[in-house]
mmCIF file with all atom_site columns, C-alpha atoms and ligand atoms in Angstrom:
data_model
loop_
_atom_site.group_PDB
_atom_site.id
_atom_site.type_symbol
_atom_site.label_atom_id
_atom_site.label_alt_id
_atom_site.label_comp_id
_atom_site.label_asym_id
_atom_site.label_entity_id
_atom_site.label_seq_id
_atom_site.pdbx_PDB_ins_code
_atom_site.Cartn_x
_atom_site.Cartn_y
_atom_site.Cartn_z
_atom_site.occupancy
_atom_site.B_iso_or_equiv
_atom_site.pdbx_formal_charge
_atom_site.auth_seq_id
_atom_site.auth_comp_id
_atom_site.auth_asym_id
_atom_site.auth_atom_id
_atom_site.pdbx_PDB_model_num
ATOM   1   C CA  . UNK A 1 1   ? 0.000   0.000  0.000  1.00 0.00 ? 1   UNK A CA  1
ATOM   2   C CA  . UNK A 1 2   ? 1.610   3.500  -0.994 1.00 0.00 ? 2   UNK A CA  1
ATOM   3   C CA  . UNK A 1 3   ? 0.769   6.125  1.437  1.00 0.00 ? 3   UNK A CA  1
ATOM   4   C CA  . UNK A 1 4   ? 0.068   9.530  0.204  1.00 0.00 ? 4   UNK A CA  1
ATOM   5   C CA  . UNK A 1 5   ? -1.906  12.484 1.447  1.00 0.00 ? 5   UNK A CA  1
ATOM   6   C CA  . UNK A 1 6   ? -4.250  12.781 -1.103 1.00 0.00 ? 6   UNK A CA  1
ATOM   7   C CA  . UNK A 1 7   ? -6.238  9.718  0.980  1.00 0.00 ? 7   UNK A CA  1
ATOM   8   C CA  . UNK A 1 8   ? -6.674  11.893 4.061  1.00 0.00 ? 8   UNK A CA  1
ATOM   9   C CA  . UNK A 1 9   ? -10.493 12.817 4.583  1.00 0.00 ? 9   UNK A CA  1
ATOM   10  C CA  . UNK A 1 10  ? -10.369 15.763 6.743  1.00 0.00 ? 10  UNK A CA  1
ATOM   11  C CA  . UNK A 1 11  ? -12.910 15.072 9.755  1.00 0.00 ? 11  UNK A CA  1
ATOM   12  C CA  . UNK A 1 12  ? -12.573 16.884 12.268 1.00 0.00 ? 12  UNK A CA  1
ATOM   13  C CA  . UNK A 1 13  ? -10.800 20.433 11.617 1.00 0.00 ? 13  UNK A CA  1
ATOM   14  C CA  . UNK A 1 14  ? -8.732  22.201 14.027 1.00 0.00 ? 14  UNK A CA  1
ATOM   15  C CA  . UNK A 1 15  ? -11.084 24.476 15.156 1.00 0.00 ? 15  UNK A CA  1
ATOM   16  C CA  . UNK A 1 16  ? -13.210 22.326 16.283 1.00 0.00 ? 16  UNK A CA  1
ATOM   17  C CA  . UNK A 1 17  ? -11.038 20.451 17.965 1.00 0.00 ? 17  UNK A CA  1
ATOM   18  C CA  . UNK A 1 18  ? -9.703  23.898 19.833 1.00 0.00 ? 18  UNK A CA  1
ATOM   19  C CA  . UNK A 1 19  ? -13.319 24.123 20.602 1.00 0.00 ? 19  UNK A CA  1
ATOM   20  C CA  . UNK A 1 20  ? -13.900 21.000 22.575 1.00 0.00 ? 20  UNK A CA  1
ATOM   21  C CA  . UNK A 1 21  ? -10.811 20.853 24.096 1.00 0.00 ? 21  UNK A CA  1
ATOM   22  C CA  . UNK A 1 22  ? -11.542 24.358 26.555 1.00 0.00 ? 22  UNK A CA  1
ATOM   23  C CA  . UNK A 1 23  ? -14.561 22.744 27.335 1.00 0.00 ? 23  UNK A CA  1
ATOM   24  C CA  . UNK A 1 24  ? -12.400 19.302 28.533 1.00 0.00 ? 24  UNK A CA  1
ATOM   25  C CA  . UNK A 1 25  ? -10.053 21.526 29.894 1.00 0.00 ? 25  UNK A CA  1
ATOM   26  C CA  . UNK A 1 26  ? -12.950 23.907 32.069 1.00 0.00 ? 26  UNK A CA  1
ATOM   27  C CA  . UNK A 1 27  ? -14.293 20.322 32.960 1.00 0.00 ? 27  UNK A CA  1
ATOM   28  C CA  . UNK A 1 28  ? -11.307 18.936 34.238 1.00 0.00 ? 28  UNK A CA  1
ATOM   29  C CA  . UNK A 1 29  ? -10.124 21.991 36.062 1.00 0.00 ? 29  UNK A CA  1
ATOM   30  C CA  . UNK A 1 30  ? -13.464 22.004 38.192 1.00 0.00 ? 30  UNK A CA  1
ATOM   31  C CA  . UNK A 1 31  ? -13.240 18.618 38.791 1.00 0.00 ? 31  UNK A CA  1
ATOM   32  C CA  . UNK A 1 32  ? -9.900  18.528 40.453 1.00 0.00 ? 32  UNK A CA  1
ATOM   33  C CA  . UNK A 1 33  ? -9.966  21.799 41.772 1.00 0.00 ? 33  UNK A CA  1
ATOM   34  C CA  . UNK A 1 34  ? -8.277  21.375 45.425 1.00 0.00 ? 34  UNK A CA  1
ATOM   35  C CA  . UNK A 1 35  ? -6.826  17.942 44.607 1.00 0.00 ? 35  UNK A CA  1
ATOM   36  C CA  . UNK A 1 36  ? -3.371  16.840 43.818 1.00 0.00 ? 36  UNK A CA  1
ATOM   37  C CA  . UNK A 1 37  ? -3.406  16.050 40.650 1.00 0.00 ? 37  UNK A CA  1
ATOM   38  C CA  . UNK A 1 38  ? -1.048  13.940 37.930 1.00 0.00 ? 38  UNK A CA  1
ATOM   39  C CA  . UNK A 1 39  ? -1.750  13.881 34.016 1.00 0.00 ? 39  UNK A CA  1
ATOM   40  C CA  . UNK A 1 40  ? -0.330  11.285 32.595 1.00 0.00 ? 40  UNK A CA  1
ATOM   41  C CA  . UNK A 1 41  ? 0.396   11.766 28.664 1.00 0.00 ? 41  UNK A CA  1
ATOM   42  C CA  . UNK A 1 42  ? 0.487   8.259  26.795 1.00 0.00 ? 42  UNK A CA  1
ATOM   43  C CA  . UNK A 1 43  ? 3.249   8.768  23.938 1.00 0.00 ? 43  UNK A CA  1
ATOM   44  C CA  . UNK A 1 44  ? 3.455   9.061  21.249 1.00 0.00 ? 44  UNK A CA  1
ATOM   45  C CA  . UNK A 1 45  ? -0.011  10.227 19.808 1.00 0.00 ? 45  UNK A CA  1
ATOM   46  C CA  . UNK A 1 46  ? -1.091  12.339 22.501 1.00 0.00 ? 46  UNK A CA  1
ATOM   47  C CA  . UNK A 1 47  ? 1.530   14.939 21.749 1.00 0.00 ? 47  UNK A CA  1
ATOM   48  C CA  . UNK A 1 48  ? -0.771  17.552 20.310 1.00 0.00 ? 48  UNK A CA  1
ATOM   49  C CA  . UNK A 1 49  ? -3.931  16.752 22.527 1.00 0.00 ? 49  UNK A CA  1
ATOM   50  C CA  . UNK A 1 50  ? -2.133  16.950 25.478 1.00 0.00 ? 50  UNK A CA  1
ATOM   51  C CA  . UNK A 1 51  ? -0.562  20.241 24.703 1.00 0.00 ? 51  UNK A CA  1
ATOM   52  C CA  . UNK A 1 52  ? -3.550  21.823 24.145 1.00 0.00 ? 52  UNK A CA  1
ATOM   53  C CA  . UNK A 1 53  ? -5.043  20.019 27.059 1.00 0.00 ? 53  UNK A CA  1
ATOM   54  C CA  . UNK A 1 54  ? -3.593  21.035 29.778 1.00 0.00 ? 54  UNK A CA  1
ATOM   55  C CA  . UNK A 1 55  ? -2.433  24.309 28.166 1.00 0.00 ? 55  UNK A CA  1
ATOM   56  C CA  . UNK A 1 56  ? -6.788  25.011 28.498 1.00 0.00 ? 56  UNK A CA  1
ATOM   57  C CA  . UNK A 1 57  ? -6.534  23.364 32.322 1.00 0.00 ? 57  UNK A CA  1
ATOM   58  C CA  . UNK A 1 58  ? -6.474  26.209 34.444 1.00 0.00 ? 58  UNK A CA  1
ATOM   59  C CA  . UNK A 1 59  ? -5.046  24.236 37.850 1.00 0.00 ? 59  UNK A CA  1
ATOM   60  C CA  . UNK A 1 60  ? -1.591  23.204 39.207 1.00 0.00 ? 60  UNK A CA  1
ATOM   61  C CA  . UNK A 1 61  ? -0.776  20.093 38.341 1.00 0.00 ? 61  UNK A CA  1
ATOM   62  C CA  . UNK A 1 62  ? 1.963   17.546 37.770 1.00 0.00 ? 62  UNK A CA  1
ATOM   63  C CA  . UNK A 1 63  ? 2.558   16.433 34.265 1.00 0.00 ? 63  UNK A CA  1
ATOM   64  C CA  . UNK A 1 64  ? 4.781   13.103 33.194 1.00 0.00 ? 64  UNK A CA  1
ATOM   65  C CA  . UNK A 1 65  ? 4.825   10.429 30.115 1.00 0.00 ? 65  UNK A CA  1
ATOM   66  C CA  . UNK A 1 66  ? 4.365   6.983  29.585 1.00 0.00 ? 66  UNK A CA  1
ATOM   67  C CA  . UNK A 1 67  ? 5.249   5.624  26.514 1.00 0.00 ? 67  UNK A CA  1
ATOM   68  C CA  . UNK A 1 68  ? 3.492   2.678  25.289 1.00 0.00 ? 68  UNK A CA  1
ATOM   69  C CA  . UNK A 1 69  ? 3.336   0.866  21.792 1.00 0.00 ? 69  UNK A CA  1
ATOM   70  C CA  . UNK A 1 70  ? 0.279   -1.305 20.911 1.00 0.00 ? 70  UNK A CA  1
ATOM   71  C CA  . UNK A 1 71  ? 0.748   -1.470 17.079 1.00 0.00 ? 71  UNK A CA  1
ATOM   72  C CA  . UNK A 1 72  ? 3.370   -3.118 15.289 1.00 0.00 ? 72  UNK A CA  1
ATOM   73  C CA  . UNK A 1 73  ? 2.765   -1.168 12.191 1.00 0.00 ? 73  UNK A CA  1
ATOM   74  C CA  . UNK A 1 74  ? -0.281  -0.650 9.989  1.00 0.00 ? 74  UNK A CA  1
ATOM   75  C CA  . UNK A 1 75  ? -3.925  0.057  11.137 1.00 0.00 ? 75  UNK A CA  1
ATOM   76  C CA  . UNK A 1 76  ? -4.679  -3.399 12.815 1.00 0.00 ? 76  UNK A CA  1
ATOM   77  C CA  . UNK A 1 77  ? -3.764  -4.252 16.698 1.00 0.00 ? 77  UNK A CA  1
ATOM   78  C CA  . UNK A 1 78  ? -2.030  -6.674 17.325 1.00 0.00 ? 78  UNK A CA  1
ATOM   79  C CA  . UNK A 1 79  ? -2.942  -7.003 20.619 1.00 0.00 ? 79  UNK A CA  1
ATOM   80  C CA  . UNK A 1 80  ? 0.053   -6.563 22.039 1.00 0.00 ? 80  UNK A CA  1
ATOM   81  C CA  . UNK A 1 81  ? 1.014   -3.640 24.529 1.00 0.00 ? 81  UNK A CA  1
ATOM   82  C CA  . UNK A 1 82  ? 4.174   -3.020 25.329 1.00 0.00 ? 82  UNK A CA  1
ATOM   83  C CA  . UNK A 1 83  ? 5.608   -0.336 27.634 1.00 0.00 ? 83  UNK A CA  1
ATOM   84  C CA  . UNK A 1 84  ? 8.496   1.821  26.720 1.00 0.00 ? 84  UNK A CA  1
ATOM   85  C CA  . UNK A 1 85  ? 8.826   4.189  28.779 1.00 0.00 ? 85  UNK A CA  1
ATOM   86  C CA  . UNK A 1 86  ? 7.668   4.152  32.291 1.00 0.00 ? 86  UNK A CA  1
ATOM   87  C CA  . UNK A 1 87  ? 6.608   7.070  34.676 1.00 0.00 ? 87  UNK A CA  1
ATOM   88  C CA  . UNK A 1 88  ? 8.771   8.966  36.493 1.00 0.00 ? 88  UNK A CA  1
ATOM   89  C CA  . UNK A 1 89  ? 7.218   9.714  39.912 1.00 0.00 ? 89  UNK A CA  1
ATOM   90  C CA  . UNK A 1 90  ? 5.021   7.958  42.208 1.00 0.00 ? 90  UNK A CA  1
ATOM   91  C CA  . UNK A 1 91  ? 1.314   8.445  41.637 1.00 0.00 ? 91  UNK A CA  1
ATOM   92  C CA  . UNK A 1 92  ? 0.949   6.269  44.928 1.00 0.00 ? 92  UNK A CA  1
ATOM   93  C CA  . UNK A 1 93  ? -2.144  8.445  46.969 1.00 0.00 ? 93  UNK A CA  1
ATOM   94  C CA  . UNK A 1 94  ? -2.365  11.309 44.301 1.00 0.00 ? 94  UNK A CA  1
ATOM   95  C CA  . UNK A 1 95  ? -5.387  11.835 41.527 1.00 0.00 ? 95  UNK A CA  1
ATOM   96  C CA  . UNK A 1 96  ? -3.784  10.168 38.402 1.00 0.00 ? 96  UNK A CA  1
ATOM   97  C CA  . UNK A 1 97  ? -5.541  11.254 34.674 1.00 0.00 ? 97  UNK A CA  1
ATOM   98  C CA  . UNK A 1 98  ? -4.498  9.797  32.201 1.00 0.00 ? 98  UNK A CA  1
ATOM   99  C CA  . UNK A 1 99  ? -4.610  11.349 29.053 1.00 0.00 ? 99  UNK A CA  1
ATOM   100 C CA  . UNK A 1 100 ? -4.731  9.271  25.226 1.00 0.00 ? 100 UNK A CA  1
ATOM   101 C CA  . UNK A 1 101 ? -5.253  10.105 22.061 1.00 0.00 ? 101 UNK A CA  1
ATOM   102 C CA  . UNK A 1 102 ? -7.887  7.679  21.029 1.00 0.00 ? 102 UNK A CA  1
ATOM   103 C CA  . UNK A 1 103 ? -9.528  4.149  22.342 1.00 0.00 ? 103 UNK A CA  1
ATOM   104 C CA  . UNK A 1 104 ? -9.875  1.350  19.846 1.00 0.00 ? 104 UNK A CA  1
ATOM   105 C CA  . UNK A 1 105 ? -9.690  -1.633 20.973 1.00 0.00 ? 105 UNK A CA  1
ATOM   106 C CA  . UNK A 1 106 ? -9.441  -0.526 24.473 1.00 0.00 ? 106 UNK A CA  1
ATOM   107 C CA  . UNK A 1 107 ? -6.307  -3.499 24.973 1.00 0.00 ? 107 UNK A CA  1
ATOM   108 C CA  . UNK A 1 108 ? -4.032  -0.205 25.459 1.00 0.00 ? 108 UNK A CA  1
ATOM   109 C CA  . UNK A 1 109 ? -5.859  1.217  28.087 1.00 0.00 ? 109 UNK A CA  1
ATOM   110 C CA  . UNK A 1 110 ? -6.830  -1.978 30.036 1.00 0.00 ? 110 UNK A CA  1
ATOM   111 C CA  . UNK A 1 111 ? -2.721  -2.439 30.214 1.00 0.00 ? 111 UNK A CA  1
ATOM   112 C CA  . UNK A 1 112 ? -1.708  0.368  31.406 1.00 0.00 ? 112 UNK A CA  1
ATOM   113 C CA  . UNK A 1 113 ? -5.119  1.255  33.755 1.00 0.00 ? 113 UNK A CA  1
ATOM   114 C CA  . UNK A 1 114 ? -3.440  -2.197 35.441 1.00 0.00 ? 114 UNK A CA  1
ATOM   115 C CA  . UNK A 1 115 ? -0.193  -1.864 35.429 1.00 0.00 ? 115 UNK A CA  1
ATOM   116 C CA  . UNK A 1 116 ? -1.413  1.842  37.632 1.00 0.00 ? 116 UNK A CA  1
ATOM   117 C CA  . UNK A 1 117 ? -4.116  0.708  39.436 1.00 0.00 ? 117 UNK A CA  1
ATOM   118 C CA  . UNK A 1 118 ? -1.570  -1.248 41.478 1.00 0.00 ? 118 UNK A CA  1
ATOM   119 C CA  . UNK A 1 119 ? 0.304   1.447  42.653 1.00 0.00 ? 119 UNK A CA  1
ATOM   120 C CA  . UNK A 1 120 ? -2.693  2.660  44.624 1.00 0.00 ? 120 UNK A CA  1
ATOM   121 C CA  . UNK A 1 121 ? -3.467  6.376  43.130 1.00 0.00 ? 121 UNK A CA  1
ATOM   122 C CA  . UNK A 1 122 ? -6.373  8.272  45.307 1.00 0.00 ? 122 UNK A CA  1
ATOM   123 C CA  . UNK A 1 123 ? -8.233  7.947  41.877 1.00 0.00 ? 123 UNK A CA  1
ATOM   124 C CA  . UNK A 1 124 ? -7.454  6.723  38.068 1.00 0.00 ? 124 UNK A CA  1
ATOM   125 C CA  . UNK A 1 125 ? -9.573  8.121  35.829 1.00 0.00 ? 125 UNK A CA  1
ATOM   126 C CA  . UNK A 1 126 ? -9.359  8.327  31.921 1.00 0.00 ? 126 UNK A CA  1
ATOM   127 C CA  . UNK A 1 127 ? -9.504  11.451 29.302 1.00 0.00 ? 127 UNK A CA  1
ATOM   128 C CA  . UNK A 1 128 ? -9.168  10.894 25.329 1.00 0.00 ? 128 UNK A CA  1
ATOM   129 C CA  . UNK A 1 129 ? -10.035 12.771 22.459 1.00 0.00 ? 129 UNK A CA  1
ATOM   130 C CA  . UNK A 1 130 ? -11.076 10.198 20.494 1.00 0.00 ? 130 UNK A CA  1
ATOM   131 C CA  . UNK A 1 131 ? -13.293 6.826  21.207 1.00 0.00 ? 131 UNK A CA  1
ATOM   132 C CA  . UNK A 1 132 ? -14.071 4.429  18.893 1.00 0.00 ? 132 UNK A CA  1
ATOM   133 C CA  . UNK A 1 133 ? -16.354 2.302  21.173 1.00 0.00 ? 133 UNK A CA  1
ATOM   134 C CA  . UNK A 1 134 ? -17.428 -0.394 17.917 1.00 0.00 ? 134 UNK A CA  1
ATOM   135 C CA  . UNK A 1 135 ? -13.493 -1.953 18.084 1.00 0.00 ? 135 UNK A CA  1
ATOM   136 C CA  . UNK A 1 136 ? -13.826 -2.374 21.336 1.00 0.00 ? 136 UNK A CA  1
ATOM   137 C CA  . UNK A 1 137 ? -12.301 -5.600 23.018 1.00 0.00 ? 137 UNK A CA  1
ATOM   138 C CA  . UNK A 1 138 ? -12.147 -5.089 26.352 1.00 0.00 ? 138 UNK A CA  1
ATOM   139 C CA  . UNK A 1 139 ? -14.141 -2.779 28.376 1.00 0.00 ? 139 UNK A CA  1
ATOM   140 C CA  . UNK A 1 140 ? -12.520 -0.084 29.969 1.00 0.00 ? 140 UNK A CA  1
ATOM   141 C CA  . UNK A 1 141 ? -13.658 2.721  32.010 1.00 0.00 ? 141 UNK A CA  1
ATOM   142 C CA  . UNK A 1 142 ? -13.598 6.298  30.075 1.00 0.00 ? 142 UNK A CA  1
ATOM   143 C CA  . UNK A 1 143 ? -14.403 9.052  31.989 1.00 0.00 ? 143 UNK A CA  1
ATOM   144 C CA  . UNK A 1 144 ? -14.056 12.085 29.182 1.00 0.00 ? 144 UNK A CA  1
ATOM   145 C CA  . UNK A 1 145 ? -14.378 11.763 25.633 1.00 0.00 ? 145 UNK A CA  1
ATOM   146 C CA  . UNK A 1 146 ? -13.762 14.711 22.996 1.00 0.00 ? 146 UNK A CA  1
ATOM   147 C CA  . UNK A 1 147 ? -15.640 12.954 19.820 1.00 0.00 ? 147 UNK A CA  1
ATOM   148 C CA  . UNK A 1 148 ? -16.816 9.482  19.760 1.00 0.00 ? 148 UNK A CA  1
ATOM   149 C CA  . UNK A 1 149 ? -16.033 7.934  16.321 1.00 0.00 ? 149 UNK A CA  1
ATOM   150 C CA  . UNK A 1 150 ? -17.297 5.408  14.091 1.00 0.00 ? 150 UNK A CA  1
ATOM   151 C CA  . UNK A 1 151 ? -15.019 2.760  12.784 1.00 0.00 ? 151 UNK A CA  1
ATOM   152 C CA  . UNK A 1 152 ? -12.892 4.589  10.489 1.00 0.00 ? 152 UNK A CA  1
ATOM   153 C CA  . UNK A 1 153 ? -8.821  4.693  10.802 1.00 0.00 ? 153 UNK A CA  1
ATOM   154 C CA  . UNK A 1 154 ? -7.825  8.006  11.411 1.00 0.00 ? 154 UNK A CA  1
ATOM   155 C CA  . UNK A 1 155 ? -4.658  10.574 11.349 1.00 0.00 ? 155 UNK A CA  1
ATOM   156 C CA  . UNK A 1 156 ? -3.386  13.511 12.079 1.00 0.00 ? 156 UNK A CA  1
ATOM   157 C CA  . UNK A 1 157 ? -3.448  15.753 15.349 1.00 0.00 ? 157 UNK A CA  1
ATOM   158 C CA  . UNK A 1 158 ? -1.144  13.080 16.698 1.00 0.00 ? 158 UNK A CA  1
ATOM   159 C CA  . UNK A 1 159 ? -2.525  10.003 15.320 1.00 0.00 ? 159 UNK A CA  1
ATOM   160 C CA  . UNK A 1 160 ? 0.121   8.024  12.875 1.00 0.00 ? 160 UNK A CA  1
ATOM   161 C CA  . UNK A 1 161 ? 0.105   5.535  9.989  1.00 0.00 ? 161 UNK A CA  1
ATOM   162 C CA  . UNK A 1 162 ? 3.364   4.330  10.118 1.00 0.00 ? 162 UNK A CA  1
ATOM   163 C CA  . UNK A 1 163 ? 4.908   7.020  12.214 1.00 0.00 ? 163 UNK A CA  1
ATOM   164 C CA  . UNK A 1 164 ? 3.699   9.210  9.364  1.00 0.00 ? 164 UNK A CA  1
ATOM   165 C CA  . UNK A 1 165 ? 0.875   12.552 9.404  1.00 0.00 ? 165 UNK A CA  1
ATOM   166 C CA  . UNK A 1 166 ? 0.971   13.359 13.332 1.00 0.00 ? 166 UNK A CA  1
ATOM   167 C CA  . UNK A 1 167 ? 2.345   16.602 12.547 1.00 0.00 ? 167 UNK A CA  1
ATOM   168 C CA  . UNK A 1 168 ? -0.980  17.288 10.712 1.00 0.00 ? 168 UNK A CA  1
ATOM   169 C CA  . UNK A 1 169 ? -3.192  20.181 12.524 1.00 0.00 ? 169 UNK A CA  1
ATOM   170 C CA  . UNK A 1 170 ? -6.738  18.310 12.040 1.00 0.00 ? 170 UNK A CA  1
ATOM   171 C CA  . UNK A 1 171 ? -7.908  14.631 12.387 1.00 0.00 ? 171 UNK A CA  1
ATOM   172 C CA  . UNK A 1 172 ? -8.763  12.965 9.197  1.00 0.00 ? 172 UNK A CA  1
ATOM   173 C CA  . UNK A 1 173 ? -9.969  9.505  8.296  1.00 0.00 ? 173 UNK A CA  1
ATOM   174 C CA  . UNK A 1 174 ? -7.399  7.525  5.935  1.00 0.00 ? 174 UNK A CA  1
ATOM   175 C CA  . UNK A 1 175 ? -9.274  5.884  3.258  1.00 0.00 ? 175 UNK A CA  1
ATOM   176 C CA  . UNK A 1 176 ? -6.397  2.818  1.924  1.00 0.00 ? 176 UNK A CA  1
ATOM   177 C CA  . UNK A 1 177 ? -8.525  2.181  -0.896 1.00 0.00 ? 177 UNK A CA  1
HETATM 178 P P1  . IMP B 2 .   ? -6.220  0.140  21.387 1.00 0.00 ? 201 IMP B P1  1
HETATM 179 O O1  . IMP B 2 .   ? -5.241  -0.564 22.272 1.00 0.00 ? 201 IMP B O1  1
HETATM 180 O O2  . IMP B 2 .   ? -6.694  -0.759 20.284 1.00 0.00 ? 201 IMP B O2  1
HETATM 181 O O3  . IMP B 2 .   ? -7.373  0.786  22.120 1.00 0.00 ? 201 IMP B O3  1
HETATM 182 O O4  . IMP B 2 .   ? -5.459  1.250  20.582 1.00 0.00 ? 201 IMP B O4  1
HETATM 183 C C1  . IMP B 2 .   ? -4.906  2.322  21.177 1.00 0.00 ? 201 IMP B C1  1
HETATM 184 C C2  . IMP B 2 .   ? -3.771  2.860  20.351 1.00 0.00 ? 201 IMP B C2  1
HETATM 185 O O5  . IMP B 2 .   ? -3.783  2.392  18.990 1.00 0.00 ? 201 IMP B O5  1
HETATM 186 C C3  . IMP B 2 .   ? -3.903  4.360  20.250 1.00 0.00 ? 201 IMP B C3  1
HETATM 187 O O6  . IMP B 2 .   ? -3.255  4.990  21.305 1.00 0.00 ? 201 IMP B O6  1
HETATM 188 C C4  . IMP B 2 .   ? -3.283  4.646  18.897 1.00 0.00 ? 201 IMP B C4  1
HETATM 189 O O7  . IMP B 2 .   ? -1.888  4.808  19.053 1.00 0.00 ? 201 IMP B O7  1
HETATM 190 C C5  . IMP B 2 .   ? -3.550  3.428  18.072 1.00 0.00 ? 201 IMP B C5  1
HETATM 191 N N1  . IMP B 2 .   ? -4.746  3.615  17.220 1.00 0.00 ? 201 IMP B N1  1
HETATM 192 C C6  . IMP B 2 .   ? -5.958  3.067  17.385 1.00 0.00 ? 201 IMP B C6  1
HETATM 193 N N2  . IMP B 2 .   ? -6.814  3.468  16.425 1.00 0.00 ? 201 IMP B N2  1
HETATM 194 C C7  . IMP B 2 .   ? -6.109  4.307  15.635 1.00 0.00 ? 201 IMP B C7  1
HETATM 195 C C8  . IMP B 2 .   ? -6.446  5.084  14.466 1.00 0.00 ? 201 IMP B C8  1
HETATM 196 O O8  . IMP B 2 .   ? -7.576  5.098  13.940 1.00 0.00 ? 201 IMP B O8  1
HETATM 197 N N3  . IMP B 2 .   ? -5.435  5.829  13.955 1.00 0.00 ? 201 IMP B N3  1
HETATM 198 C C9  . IMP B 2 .   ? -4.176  5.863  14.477 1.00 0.00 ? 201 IMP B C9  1
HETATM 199 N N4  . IMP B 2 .   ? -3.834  5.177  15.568 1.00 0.00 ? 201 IMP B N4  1
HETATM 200 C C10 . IMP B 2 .   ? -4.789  4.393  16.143 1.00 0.00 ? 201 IMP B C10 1
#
């Protein structure tokens, strides 16, 4: 399969996306106003959501990385999760939030919600732009969603084929065809 631009259907543009991100961000901020907070970025997708994120979060807050691979190239899972990076700082009685840039399959999430979970935070909760809830494969707890998605296999804003088309400003669905 050649990859070229010209197969990017823009979807969601970046205004709109600016748009529902203050919203998460005024949502987030009240909901952890007072409360020691961690966001967690999941690498490497997240880079442009999270920026904008927490840049619209009006609190104090901690910020550190994970970085996690699920796909071994292409735009199918292979089910495997793998962690490459691994936090930096306890999250042991703090508010962890972890922030991704979309939920497929949900295999991802269910990891690393784990892999946290047993180093007793006050609270885990989740926070993704996208959700494609029809892949799903395991259920995992979301707690805020910026645009739930119908099976398509998108780019851009952070998402890759490849490692290609993060750097693109809007999220667009990649028709292979
Ligand atoms: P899951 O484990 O299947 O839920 O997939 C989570 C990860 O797969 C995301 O963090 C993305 O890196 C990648 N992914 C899933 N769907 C897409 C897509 O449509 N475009 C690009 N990457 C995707």
């Amino acid at each position: 399969m050649t990859m070229s631009r010209s197969r990017i259907y823009p979807m969601l543009p970046f205004d709109q996306i600016q748009e529902r991100v203050v919203e998460m961000g005024a949502q987030i901020a009240a909901d952890y106003e007072g409360k020691d907070l961690v966001v967690i970025g999941l690498l490497n997708g997240v880079f442009q959501f999270f920026a904008d994120l927490t840049r619209n979060t009006d609190l104090d807050f901690d910020i550190t990385f994970m970085q996690v691979a699920s796909y071994g190239g292409g735009t199918e899972s292979t089910g495997e999760v793998k962690i490459l990076h691994d936090l930096d700082r306890s999250i042991r009685g703090r508010h962890a939030l972890i922030v991704e840039d979309i939920v497929d399959t949900g295999l991802t999430l269910n990891k690393v919600r784990k892999l946290l979970l047993d180093r007793e935070p006050a609270s885990l909760k989740v926070c993704t732009l996208l959700d494609k809830p029809s892949r799903r494969r395991v259920q995992v707890p979301v707690d805020y969603v910026g645009f739930t998605i119908e099976d398509h296999f998108v780019v851009g804003y952070g998402l890759d084929l490849d490692g290609k088309y993060r750097n693109l400003p809007y999220v667009g669905i990649y028709n292979p065809a």
